[in-house]
């Protein structure tokens, strides 16, 4: 444990698996009390909480579907009620559907927009009610938003992550006068359930990276840790790619 974020409280959406779990553990390691949301993996969420507590940290798992406005609002309220404040919001929860445009259903389109865009809007709007000077909003975008969309079927996912990139820039202006920073992390391929390093696109995607490998969730968590820290106070409106050089 370190003390960079001692006394701070973070909410990580989608913290039961993958990037969100690594981010929740890293922020707790840095000294923050951490709330994390989940939808379908209560046991995995509970394990993340246990791991944090065993390491000496404070954590809370909250079931909250990011597509459900009231559930997201409740997650913010429960975080504040439990830990008395909220300093850091990590908008991590996200879903991907890979299908070419002529096969993309309206239902799947609505789900991606609800989770990847509306959920981020609601969490952010609620969270800023509790944030003061030094507040941090960190988005998990994607390099597919405005850098590279490397294979067929990513158009709608890229659309939602493009919205996050634009939202980040607008929010930066809305919240700058309050001393709240807003940044976007667009990762390249990171080995998680969403994009496993042995999945069907892995060979093709690995070839695009300069480092010839997938990234690890802990590597993204390190970047979140920096953006959440006091050291990053002058970093806002940034899009910090972490993609193994896929776009070099
Ligand atoms: N992995 C990559 O290569 C990559 C690259 C670029 C961007 N990203 C972005 O990074 C973020 C995390 O991705 P990941 O790879 O860690 O994904 P993942 O392995 O699929 O994990 C997704 C996490 O989000 C949660 N989640 C999913 N739908 C949710 C919903 N409706 N409400 C609340 N939580 C929900 C899941 O909770 P449950 O366990 O309860 O389902 C899980 O904790 C996403 O926004 C993704 O788009 C990932």
PDB file of C-alpha atoms and ligand atoms in Angstrom:
ATOM      1  CA  UNK A   1       0.000   0.000   0.000  1.00  0.00           C
ATOM      2  CA  UNK A   2       1.085   3.569  -0.706  1.00  0.00           C
ATOM      3  CA  UNK A   3      -0.489   6.833   0.422  1.00  0.00           C
ATOM      4  CA  UNK A   4      -0.757   8.851  -2.810  1.00  0.00           C
ATOM      5  CA  UNK A   5      -4.564   8.715  -2.604  1.00  0.00           C
ATOM      6  CA  UNK A   6      -4.940   8.483   1.177  1.00  0.00           C
ATOM      7  CA  UNK A   7      -8.267   9.974   2.280  1.00  0.00           C
ATOM      8  CA  UNK A   8      -9.694   9.859  -1.253  1.00  0.00           C
ATOM      9  CA  UNK A   9     -12.715   7.873  -2.399  1.00  0.00           C
ATOM     10  CA  UNK A  10     -13.062   6.332  -5.857  1.00  0.00           C
ATOM     11  CA  UNK A  11     -15.946   4.775  -7.753  1.00  0.00           C
ATOM     12  CA  UNK A  12     -14.998   2.371 -10.545  1.00  0.00           C
ATOM     13  CA  UNK A  13     -17.856   1.244 -12.779  1.00  0.00           C
ATOM     14  CA  UNK A  14     -17.568  -2.351 -13.980  1.00  0.00           C
ATOM     15  CA  UNK A  15     -14.999  -3.331 -11.355  1.00  0.00           C
ATOM     16  CA  UNK A  16     -15.646  -7.056 -11.090  1.00  0.00           C
ATOM     17  CA  UNK A  17     -13.385  -8.212 -13.924  1.00  0.00           C
ATOM     18  CA  UNK A  18     -10.786  -7.104 -16.443  1.00  0.00           C
ATOM     19  CA  UNK A  19      -9.574  -3.523 -16.462  1.00  0.00           C
ATOM     20  CA  UNK A  20     -12.056  -2.377 -13.796  1.00  0.00           C
ATOM     21  CA  UNK A  21     -10.895  -4.986 -11.285  1.00  0.00           C
ATOM     22  CA  UNK A  22      -7.236  -4.072 -11.870  1.00  0.00           C
ATOM     23  CA  UNK A  23      -8.047  -0.353 -11.580  1.00  0.00           C
ATOM     24  CA  UNK A  24     -10.044  -0.840  -8.352  1.00  0.00           C
ATOM     25  CA  UNK A  25      -7.169  -2.801  -6.783  1.00  0.00           C
ATOM     26  CA  UNK A  26      -4.575  -0.267  -7.919  1.00  0.00           C
ATOM     27  CA  UNK A  27      -6.498   2.741  -6.558  1.00  0.00           C
ATOM     28  CA  UNK A  28      -6.969   0.887  -3.262  1.00  0.00           C
ATOM     29  CA  UNK A  29      -3.236   0.094  -3.249  1.00  0.00           C
ATOM     30  CA  UNK A  30      -2.645   3.844  -3.656  1.00  0.00           C
ATOM     31  CA  UNK A  31      -4.695   4.458  -0.492  1.00  0.00           C
ATOM     32  CA  UNK A  32      -8.192   5.271  -1.788  1.00  0.00           C
ATOM     33  CA  UNK A  33     -11.379   3.668  -0.467  1.00  0.00           C
ATOM     34  CA  UNK A  34     -12.953   2.106  -3.555  1.00  0.00           C
ATOM     35  CA  UNK A  35     -16.539   1.344  -4.576  1.00  0.00           C
ATOM     36  CA  UNK A  36     -17.029  -0.793  -7.663  1.00  0.00           C
ATOM     37  CA  UNK A  37     -20.106  -1.697  -9.666  1.00  0.00           C
ATOM     38  CA  UNK A  38     -20.984  -4.910 -11.460  1.00  0.00           C
ATOM     39  CA  UNK A  39     -23.990  -6.510 -13.150  1.00  0.00           C
ATOM     40  CA  UNK A  40     -23.590 -10.224 -13.713  1.00  0.00           C
ATOM     41  CA  UNK A  41     -20.562 -11.257 -11.615  1.00  0.00           C
ATOM     42  CA  UNK A  42     -21.373 -10.862  -7.900  1.00  0.00           C
ATOM     43  CA  UNK A  43     -18.801 -13.447  -6.850  1.00  0.00           C
ATOM     44  CA  UNK A  44     -16.016 -11.859  -8.852  1.00  0.00           C
ATOM     45  CA  UNK A  45     -16.959  -8.437  -7.473  1.00  0.00           C
ATOM     46  CA  UNK A  46     -16.926  -9.843  -3.932  1.00  0.00           C
ATOM     47  CA  UNK A  47     -13.484 -11.360  -4.595  1.00  0.00           C
ATOM     48  CA  UNK A  48     -12.113  -7.979  -5.688  1.00  0.00           C
ATOM     49  CA  UNK A  49     -13.470  -6.485  -2.450  1.00  0.00           C
ATOM     50  CA  UNK A  50     -11.864  -9.306  -0.417  1.00  0.00           C
ATOM     51  CA  UNK A  51      -8.519  -8.873  -2.195  1.00  0.00           C
ATOM     52  CA  UNK A  52      -8.548  -5.162  -1.373  1.00  0.00           C
ATOM     53  CA  UNK A  53      -9.534  -5.749   2.252  1.00  0.00           C
ATOM     54  CA  UNK A  54      -6.907  -8.465   2.739  1.00  0.00           C
ATOM     55  CA  UNK A  55      -4.304  -5.991   1.470  1.00  0.00           C
ATOM     56  CA  UNK A  56      -5.485  -3.511   4.130  1.00  0.00           C
ATOM     57  CA  UNK A  57      -7.792  -1.361   1.993  1.00  0.00           C
ATOM     58  CA  UNK A  58     -11.476  -0.417   2.038  1.00  0.00           C
ATOM     59  CA  UNK A  59     -13.881  -1.510  -0.706  1.00  0.00           C
ATOM     60  CA  UNK A  60     -17.552  -1.922  -1.493  1.00  0.00           C
ATOM     61  CA  UNK A  61     -19.250  -3.783  -4.362  1.00  0.00           C
ATOM     62  CA  UNK A  62     -22.566  -2.416  -5.686  1.00  0.00           C
ATOM     63  CA  UNK A  63     -24.791  -4.128  -8.217  1.00  0.00           C
ATOM     64  CA  UNK A  64     -25.640  -1.431 -10.771  1.00  0.00           C
ATOM     65  CA  UNK A  65     -26.355  -1.939 -14.432  1.00  0.00           C
ATOM     66  CA  UNK A  66     -24.867   1.073 -16.214  1.00  0.00           C
ATOM     67  CA  UNK A  67     -27.842   1.037 -18.583  1.00  0.00           C
ATOM     68  CA  UNK A  68     -30.198   1.643 -15.633  1.00  0.00           C
ATOM     69  CA  UNK A  69     -30.290   5.338 -14.732  1.00  0.00           C
ATOM     70  CA  UNK A  70     -31.653   4.829 -11.206  1.00  0.00           C
ATOM     71  CA  UNK A  71     -29.146   2.060 -10.450  1.00  0.00           C
ATOM     72  CA  UNK A  72     -26.233   4.270 -11.485  1.00  0.00           C
ATOM     73  CA  UNK A  73     -27.533   7.173  -9.382  1.00  0.00           C
ATOM     74  CA  UNK A  74     -27.944   4.784  -6.455  1.00  0.00           C
ATOM     75  CA  UNK A  75     -24.340   3.545  -6.873  1.00  0.00           C
ATOM     76  CA  UNK A  76     -23.029   7.098  -6.515  1.00  0.00           C
ATOM     77  CA  UNK A  77     -25.251   7.753  -3.480  1.00  0.00           C
ATOM     78  CA  UNK A  78     -24.238   4.488  -1.814  1.00  0.00           C
ATOM     79  CA  UNK A  79     -20.559   5.257  -2.376  1.00  0.00           C
ATOM     80  CA  UNK A  80     -20.930   8.663  -0.710  1.00  0.00           C
ATOM     81  CA  UNK A  81     -23.096   7.293   2.114  1.00  0.00           C
ATOM     82  CA  UNK A  82     -20.526   4.583   2.856  1.00  0.00           C
ATOM     83  CA  UNK A  83     -17.269   6.505   2.478  1.00  0.00           C
ATOM     84  CA  UNK A  84     -18.497  10.089   3.122  1.00  0.00           C
ATOM     85  CA  UNK A  85     -17.147  11.619  -0.096  1.00  0.00           C
ATOM     86  CA  UNK A  86     -16.290  11.021  -3.744  1.00  0.00           C
ATOM     87  CA  UNK A  87     -13.112  12.238  -5.401  1.00  0.00           C
ATOM     88  CA  UNK A  88     -12.460   9.939  -8.350  1.00  0.00           C
ATOM     89  CA  UNK A  89     -14.871   8.470 -10.895  1.00  0.00           C
ATOM     90  CA  UNK A  90     -13.532   5.886 -13.326  1.00  0.00           C
ATOM     91  CA  UNK A  91     -16.052   5.332 -16.118  1.00  0.00           C
ATOM     92  CA  UNK A  92     -14.852   1.870 -17.049  1.00  0.00           C
ATOM     93  CA  UNK A  93     -17.973  -0.295 -17.528  1.00  0.00           C
ATOM     94  CA  UNK A  94     -18.423  -1.022 -21.200  1.00  0.00           C
ATOM     95  CA  UNK A  95     -19.680  -3.613 -23.624  1.00  0.00           C
ATOM     96  CA  UNK A  96     -18.559  -4.518 -27.124  1.00  0.00           C
ATOM     97  CA  UNK A  97     -20.517  -6.174 -29.902  1.00  0.00           C
ATOM     98  CA  UNK A  98     -18.641  -7.050 -33.077  1.00  0.00           C
ATOM     99  CA  UNK A  99     -20.938  -7.282 -36.106  1.00  0.00           C
ATOM    100  CA  UNK A 100     -20.917  -5.656 -39.532  1.00  0.00           C
ATOM    101  CA  UNK A 101     -23.389  -2.806 -39.962  1.00  0.00           C
ATOM    102  CA  UNK A 102     -25.850  -4.797 -42.085  1.00  0.00           C
ATOM    103  CA  UNK A 103     -26.163  -7.392 -39.316  1.00  0.00           C
ATOM    104  CA  UNK A 104     -26.252  -5.028 -36.322  1.00  0.00           C
ATOM    105  CA  UNK A 105     -29.614  -5.152 -34.536  1.00  0.00           C
ATOM    106  CA  UNK A 106     -31.325  -2.047 -33.164  1.00  0.00           C
ATOM    107  CA  UNK A 107     -31.532  -3.795 -29.765  1.00  0.00           C
ATOM    108  CA  UNK A 108     -27.756  -4.283 -29.636  1.00  0.00           C
ATOM    109  CA  UNK A 109     -27.235  -0.702 -30.821  1.00  0.00           C
ATOM    110  CA  UNK A 110     -29.466   0.562 -27.995  1.00  0.00           C
ATOM    111  CA  UNK A 111     -27.612  -1.585 -25.428  1.00  0.00           C
ATOM    112  CA  UNK A 112     -24.202  -0.289 -26.475  1.00  0.00           C
ATOM    113  CA  UNK A 113     -25.410   3.306 -26.389  1.00  0.00           C
ATOM    114  CA  UNK A 114     -27.116   2.776 -23.005  1.00  0.00           C
ATOM    115  CA  UNK A 115     -24.080   1.245 -21.290  1.00  0.00           C
ATOM    116  CA  UNK A 116     -21.177   2.946 -23.076  1.00  0.00           C
ATOM    117  CA  UNK A 117     -22.664   6.456 -23.397  1.00  0.00           C
ATOM    118  CA  UNK A 118     -25.746   7.031 -21.238  1.00  0.00           C
ATOM    119  CA  UNK A 119     -24.257   5.190 -18.254  1.00  0.00           C
ATOM    120  CA  UNK A 120     -21.157   7.379 -18.444  1.00  0.00           C
ATOM    121  CA  UNK A 121     -23.260  10.550 -18.675  1.00  0.00           C
ATOM    122  CA  UNK A 122     -25.410   9.619 -15.651  1.00  0.00           C
ATOM    123  CA  UNK A 123     -22.480   8.496 -13.479  1.00  0.00           C
ATOM    124  CA  UNK A 124     -20.591  11.676 -14.299  1.00  0.00           C
ATOM    125  CA  UNK A 125     -23.568  13.983 -13.705  1.00  0.00           C
ATOM    126  CA  UNK A 126     -24.248  12.378 -10.331  1.00  0.00           C
ATOM    127  CA  UNK A 127     -20.617  12.127  -9.254  1.00  0.00           C
ATOM    128  CA  UNK A 128     -19.778  15.783  -9.860  1.00  0.00           C
ATOM    129  CA  UNK A 129     -22.463  16.798  -7.326  1.00  0.00           C
ATOM    130  CA  UNK A 130     -20.086  15.428  -4.682  1.00  0.00           C
ATOM    131  CA  UNK A 131     -16.705  16.418  -6.121  1.00  0.00           C
ATOM    132  CA  UNK A 132     -14.671  19.436  -5.162  1.00  0.00           C
ATOM    133  CA  UNK A 133     -11.290  20.879  -6.141  1.00  0.00           C
ATOM    134  CA  UNK A 134      -8.978  18.008  -7.074  1.00  0.00           C
ATOM    135  CA  UNK A 135     -11.800  15.810  -8.376  1.00  0.00           C
ATOM    136  CA  UNK A 136     -10.933  13.336 -11.111  1.00  0.00           C
ATOM    137  CA  UNK A 137     -13.018  11.863 -13.913  1.00  0.00           C
ATOM    138  CA  UNK A 138     -11.278   9.182 -15.959  1.00  0.00           C
ATOM    139  CA  UNK A 139     -12.841   7.553 -19.022  1.00  0.00           C
ATOM    140  CA  UNK A 140     -11.999   4.228 -20.597  1.00  0.00           C
ATOM    141  CA  UNK A 141     -12.383   4.995 -24.280  1.00  0.00           C
ATOM    142  CA  UNK A 142     -10.771   3.024 -27.069  1.00  0.00           C
ATOM    143  CA  UNK A 143      -8.249   3.554 -29.844  1.00  0.00           C
ATOM    144  CA  UNK A 144     -11.096   2.540 -32.154  1.00  0.00           C
ATOM    145  CA  UNK A 145     -12.748   5.932 -31.474  1.00  0.00           C
ATOM    146  CA  UNK A 146     -10.524   8.195 -33.515  1.00  0.00           C
ATOM    147  CA  UNK A 147      -7.214   6.424 -34.066  1.00  0.00           C
ATOM    148  CA  UNK A 148      -7.640   2.964 -35.594  1.00  0.00           C
ATOM    149  CA  UNK A 149     -10.608   0.679 -36.247  1.00  0.00           C
ATOM    150  CA  UNK A 150      -8.662  -2.340 -37.392  1.00  0.00           C
ATOM    151  CA  UNK A 151     -11.272  -4.899 -38.431  1.00  0.00           C
ATOM    152  CA  UNK A 152     -14.811  -5.406 -39.711  1.00  0.00           C
ATOM    153  CA  UNK A 153     -17.672  -5.122 -37.226  1.00  0.00           C
ATOM    154  CA  UNK A 154     -16.397  -2.424 -34.848  1.00  0.00           C
ATOM    155  CA  UNK A 155     -18.361   0.550 -36.188  1.00  0.00           C
ATOM    156  CA  UNK A 156     -20.973   0.872 -33.424  1.00  0.00           C
ATOM    157  CA  UNK A 157     -18.493   0.189 -30.625  1.00  0.00           C
ATOM    158  CA  UNK A 158     -16.210   2.838 -32.189  1.00  0.00           C
ATOM    159  CA  UNK A 159     -19.181   5.230 -32.371  1.00  0.00           C
ATOM    160  CA  UNK A 160     -19.786   4.905 -28.631  1.00  0.00           C
ATOM    161  CA  UNK A 161     -16.112   5.382 -27.776  1.00  0.00           C
ATOM    162  CA  UNK A 162     -15.932   8.377 -30.131  1.00  0.00           C
ATOM    163  CA  UNK A 163     -18.752   9.891 -28.084  1.00  0.00           C
ATOM    164  CA  UNK A 164     -16.680   9.378 -24.934  1.00  0.00           C
ATOM    165  CA  UNK A 165     -13.694  11.157 -26.502  1.00  0.00           C
ATOM    166  CA  UNK A 166     -15.895  14.154 -27.410  1.00  0.00           C
ATOM    167  CA  UNK A 167     -17.667  14.117 -24.049  1.00  0.00           C
ATOM    168  CA  UNK A 168     -14.276  14.227 -22.314  1.00  0.00           C
ATOM    169  CA  UNK A 169     -13.253  17.392 -24.149  1.00  0.00           C
ATOM    170  CA  UNK A 170     -16.562  19.160 -23.465  1.00  0.00           C
ATOM    171  CA  UNK A 171     -16.552  18.189 -19.797  1.00  0.00           C
ATOM    172  CA  UNK A 172     -13.017  19.465 -19.431  1.00  0.00           C
ATOM    173  CA  UNK A 173     -14.329  22.960 -20.145  1.00  0.00           C
ATOM    174  CA  UNK A 174     -17.460  22.537 -18.000  1.00  0.00           C
ATOM    175  CA  UNK A 175     -15.512  21.392 -14.936  1.00  0.00           C
ATOM    176  CA  UNK A 176     -12.163  23.186 -15.212  1.00  0.00           C
ATOM    177  CA  UNK A 177     -13.275  26.154 -13.114  1.00  0.00           C
ATOM    178  CA  UNK A 178     -14.097  23.730 -10.289  1.00  0.00           C
ATOM    179  CA  UNK A 179     -10.607  22.209 -10.346  1.00  0.00           C
ATOM    180  CA  UNK A 180     -11.914  18.852 -11.577  1.00  0.00           C
ATOM    181  CA  UNK A 181      -9.843  17.159 -14.277  1.00  0.00           C
ATOM    182  CA  UNK A 182     -11.346  14.967 -17.003  1.00  0.00           C
ATOM    183  CA  UNK A 183      -9.236  12.610 -19.099  1.00  0.00           C
ATOM    184  CA  UNK A 184      -9.750   9.791 -21.555  1.00  0.00           C
ATOM    185  CA  UNK A 185      -7.654   6.639 -21.725  1.00  0.00           C
ATOM    186  CA  UNK A 186      -8.075   4.920 -25.083  1.00  0.00           C
ATOM    187  CA  UNK A 187      -6.477   1.486 -24.763  1.00  0.00           C
ATOM    188  CA  UNK A 188      -5.366  -0.718 -27.594  1.00  0.00           C
ATOM    189  CA  UNK A 189      -5.676  -4.487 -27.155  1.00  0.00           C
ATOM    190  CA  UNK A 190      -5.656  -5.455 -23.478  1.00  0.00           C
ATOM    191  CA  UNK A 191      -5.944  -9.086 -22.420  1.00  0.00           C
ATOM    192  CA  UNK A 192      -9.373  -9.393 -20.722  1.00  0.00           C
ATOM    193  CA  UNK A 193     -12.591 -11.370 -21.201  1.00  0.00           C
ATOM    194  CA  UNK A 194     -13.686  -8.706 -23.708  1.00  0.00           C
ATOM    195  CA  UNK A 195     -10.564  -9.091 -25.848  1.00  0.00           C
ATOM    196  CA  UNK A 196      -8.582 -12.188 -24.857  1.00  0.00           C
ATOM    197  CA  UNK A 197      -4.994 -12.460 -26.081  1.00  0.00           C
ATOM    198  CA  UNK A 198      -5.916 -15.880 -27.506  1.00  0.00           C
ATOM    199  CA  UNK A 199      -9.209 -14.709 -29.069  1.00  0.00           C
ATOM    200  CA  UNK A 200     -10.253 -14.800 -32.707  1.00  0.00           C
ATOM    201  CA  UNK A 201      -8.795 -11.346 -33.553  1.00  0.00           C
ATOM    202  CA  UNK A 202      -5.663 -11.700 -31.467  1.00  0.00           C
ATOM    203  CA  UNK A 203      -3.130 -12.628 -34.161  1.00  0.00           C
ATOM    204  CA  UNK A 204      -4.255  -9.817 -36.459  1.00  0.00           C
ATOM    205  CA  UNK A 205      -4.401  -7.250 -33.652  1.00  0.00           C
ATOM    206  CA  UNK A 206      -1.064  -8.244 -32.125  1.00  0.00           C
ATOM    207  CA  UNK A 207       0.635  -7.648 -35.482  1.00  0.00           C
ATOM    208  CA  UNK A 208      -0.565  -4.017 -35.389  1.00  0.00           C
ATOM    209  CA  UNK A 209       1.272  -3.303 -32.146  1.00  0.00           C
ATOM    210  CA  UNK A 210       4.903  -2.166 -32.237  1.00  0.00           C
ATOM    211  CA  UNK A 211       5.577  -4.320 -29.178  1.00  0.00           C
ATOM    212  CA  UNK A 212       4.062  -7.485 -30.721  1.00  0.00           C
ATOM    213  CA  UNK A 213       1.918  -8.238 -27.699  1.00  0.00           C
ATOM    214  CA  UNK A 214      -1.312  -7.484 -25.876  1.00  0.00           C
ATOM    215  CA  UNK A 215      -1.290  -5.104 -22.938  1.00  0.00           C
ATOM    216  CA  UNK A 216      -2.084  -6.206 -19.391  1.00  0.00           C
ATOM    217  CA  UNK A 217      -4.877  -4.742 -17.229  1.00  0.00           C
ATOM    218  CA  UNK A 218      -2.312  -3.682 -14.610  1.00  0.00           C
ATOM    219  CA  UNK A 219      -0.559  -1.530 -17.208  1.00  0.00           C
ATOM    220  CA  UNK A 220      -3.778   0.434 -17.817  1.00  0.00           C
ATOM    221  CA  UNK A 221      -4.389   0.613 -14.052  1.00  0.00           C
ATOM    222  CA  UNK A 222      -0.983   2.290 -13.723  1.00  0.00           C
ATOM    223  CA  UNK A 223      -2.079   5.047 -16.076  1.00  0.00           C
ATOM    224  CA  UNK A 224      -5.342   5.508 -14.152  1.00  0.00           C
ATOM    225  CA  UNK A 225      -3.323   5.696 -10.946  1.00  0.00           C
ATOM    226  CA  UNK A 226      -1.236   8.531 -12.405  1.00  0.00           C
ATOM    227  CA  UNK A 227      -4.267  10.476 -13.658  1.00  0.00           C
ATOM    228  CA  UNK A 228      -5.967  10.092 -10.260  1.00  0.00           C
ATOM    229  CA  UNK A 229      -2.906  11.326  -8.388  1.00  0.00           C
ATOM    230  CA  UNK A 230      -2.150  14.896  -7.243  1.00  0.00           C
ATOM    231  CA  UNK A 231       0.837  14.853  -9.658  1.00  0.00           C
ATOM    232  CA  UNK A 232      -1.588  14.926 -12.608  1.00  0.00           C
ATOM    233  CA  UNK A 233      -3.373  18.099 -11.463  1.00  0.00           C
ATOM    234  CA  UNK A 234      -2.514  19.983 -14.695  1.00  0.00           C
ATOM    235  CA  UNK A 235      -3.456  17.108 -17.009  1.00  0.00           C
ATOM    236  CA  UNK A 236      -7.008  17.591 -18.254  1.00  0.00           C
ATOM    237  CA  UNK A 237      -8.781  17.126 -21.561  1.00  0.00           C
ATOM    238  CA  UNK A 238      -6.076  14.636 -22.522  1.00  0.00           C
ATOM    239  CA  UNK A 239      -6.409  11.437 -24.469  1.00  0.00           C
ATOM    240  CA  UNK A 240      -3.612   9.183 -23.252  1.00  0.00           C
ATOM    241  CA  UNK A 241      -3.275   6.215 -25.594  1.00  0.00           C
ATOM    242  CA  UNK A 242      -1.957   2.970 -24.161  1.00  0.00           C
ATOM    243  CA  UNK A 243      -1.774   0.698 -27.178  1.00  0.00           C
ATOM    244  CA  UNK A 244       1.665  -0.853 -27.510  1.00  0.00           C
ATOM    245  CA  UNK A 245       2.361   1.463 -30.442  1.00  0.00           C
ATOM    246  CA  UNK A 246      -0.579   0.296 -32.570  1.00  0.00           C
ATOM    247  CA  UNK A 247      -0.960   3.834 -33.876  1.00  0.00           C
ATOM    248  CA  UNK A 248       2.723   4.729 -34.204  1.00  0.00           C
TER     249      UNK A 248
HETATM  250  N1  LIG B   1      -9.863  -5.066 -23.326  1.00  0.00           N
HETATM  251  C1  LIG B   1      -9.580  -4.246 -24.325  1.00  0.00           C
HETATM  252  O1  LIG B   1      -8.836  -4.593 -25.273  1.00  0.00           O
HETATM  253  C2  LIG B   1     -10.167  -2.856 -24.352  1.00  0.00           C
HETATM  254  C3  LIG B   1      -9.662  -1.978 -25.322  1.00  0.00           C
HETATM  255  C4  LIG B   1     -10.187  -0.688 -25.379  1.00  0.00           C
HETATM  256  C5  LIG B   1     -11.149  -0.285 -24.490  1.00  0.00           C
HETATM  257  N2  LIG B   1     -11.617  -1.146 -23.562  1.00  0.00           N
HETATM  258  C6  LIG B   1     -12.651  -0.638 -22.647  1.00  0.00           C
HETATM  259  O2  LIG B   1     -12.244  -0.827 -21.306  1.00  0.00           O
HETATM  260  C7  LIG B   1     -13.378  -1.050 -20.464  1.00  0.00           C
HETATM  261  C8  LIG B   1     -13.194  -2.357 -19.705  1.00  0.00           C
HETATM  262  O3  LIG B   1     -13.052  -3.401 -20.650  1.00  0.00           O
HETATM  263  P1  LIG B   1     -12.623  -4.883 -20.234  1.00  0.00           P
HETATM  264  O4  LIG B   1     -11.779  -5.375 -21.357  1.00  0.00           O
HETATM  265  O5  LIG B   1     -12.116  -4.917 -18.843  1.00  0.00           O
HETATM  266  O6  LIG B   1     -14.046  -5.605 -20.331  1.00  0.00           O
HETATM  267  P2  LIG B   1     -14.562  -6.982 -19.648  1.00  0.00           P
HETATM  268  O7  LIG B   1     -13.410  -7.873 -19.417  1.00  0.00           O
HETATM  269  O8  LIG B   1     -15.667  -7.443 -20.512  1.00  0.00           O
HETATM  270  O9  LIG B   1     -15.143  -6.479 -18.233  1.00  0.00           O
HETATM  271  C9  LIG B   1     -16.250  -5.614 -18.266  1.00  0.00           C
HETATM  272  C10 LIG B   1     -16.574  -5.122 -16.871  1.00  0.00           C
HETATM  273  O10 LIG B   1     -17.650  -4.194 -17.014  1.00  0.00           O
HETATM  274  C11 LIG B   1     -18.767  -4.676 -16.289  1.00  0.00           C
HETATM  275  N3  LIG B   1     -19.995  -4.419 -17.025  1.00  0.00           N
HETATM  276  C12 LIG B   1     -20.376  -4.881 -18.243  1.00  0.00           C
HETATM  277  N4  LIG B   1     -21.590  -4.435 -18.557  1.00  0.00           N
HETATM  278  C13 LIG B   1     -21.986  -3.661 -17.512  1.00  0.00           C
HETATM  279  C14 LIG B   1     -23.161  -2.934 -17.226  1.00  0.00           C
HETATM  280  N5  LIG B   1     -24.194  -2.901 -18.079  1.00  0.00           N
HETATM  281  N6  LIG B   1     -23.219  -2.270 -16.046  1.00  0.00           N
HETATM  282  C15 LIG B   1     -22.208  -2.304 -15.162  1.00  0.00           C
HETATM  283  N7  LIG B   1     -21.077  -2.997 -15.367  1.00  0.00           N
HETATM  284  C16 LIG B   1     -20.984  -3.664 -16.534  1.00  0.00           C
HETATM  285  C17 LIG B   1     -18.563  -6.153 -16.111  1.00  0.00           C
HETATM  286  O11 LIG B   1     -19.298  -6.557 -14.955  1.00  0.00           O
HETATM  287  P3  LIG B   1     -19.894  -8.058 -14.777  1.00  0.00           P
HETATM  288  O12 LIG B   1     -18.700  -8.886 -14.457  1.00  0.00           O
HETATM  289  O13 LIG B   1     -20.830  -7.972 -13.647  1.00  0.00           O
HETATM  290  O14 LIG B   1     -20.527  -8.429 -16.066  1.00  0.00           O
HETATM  291  C18 LIG B   1     -17.039  -6.207 -15.948  1.00  0.00           C
HETATM  292  O15 LIG B   1     -16.658  -5.880 -14.634  1.00  0.00           O
HETATM  293  C19 LIG B   1     -14.582  -1.045 -21.391  1.00  0.00           C
HETATM  294  O16 LIG B   1     -15.175   0.232 -21.399  1.00  0.00           O
HETATM  295  C20 LIG B   1     -13.975  -1.350 -22.757  1.00  0.00           C
HETATM  296  O17 LIG B   1     -14.775  -0.859 -23.809  1.00  0.00           O
HETATM  297  C21 LIG B   1     -11.147  -2.423 -23.471  1.00  0.00           C
END
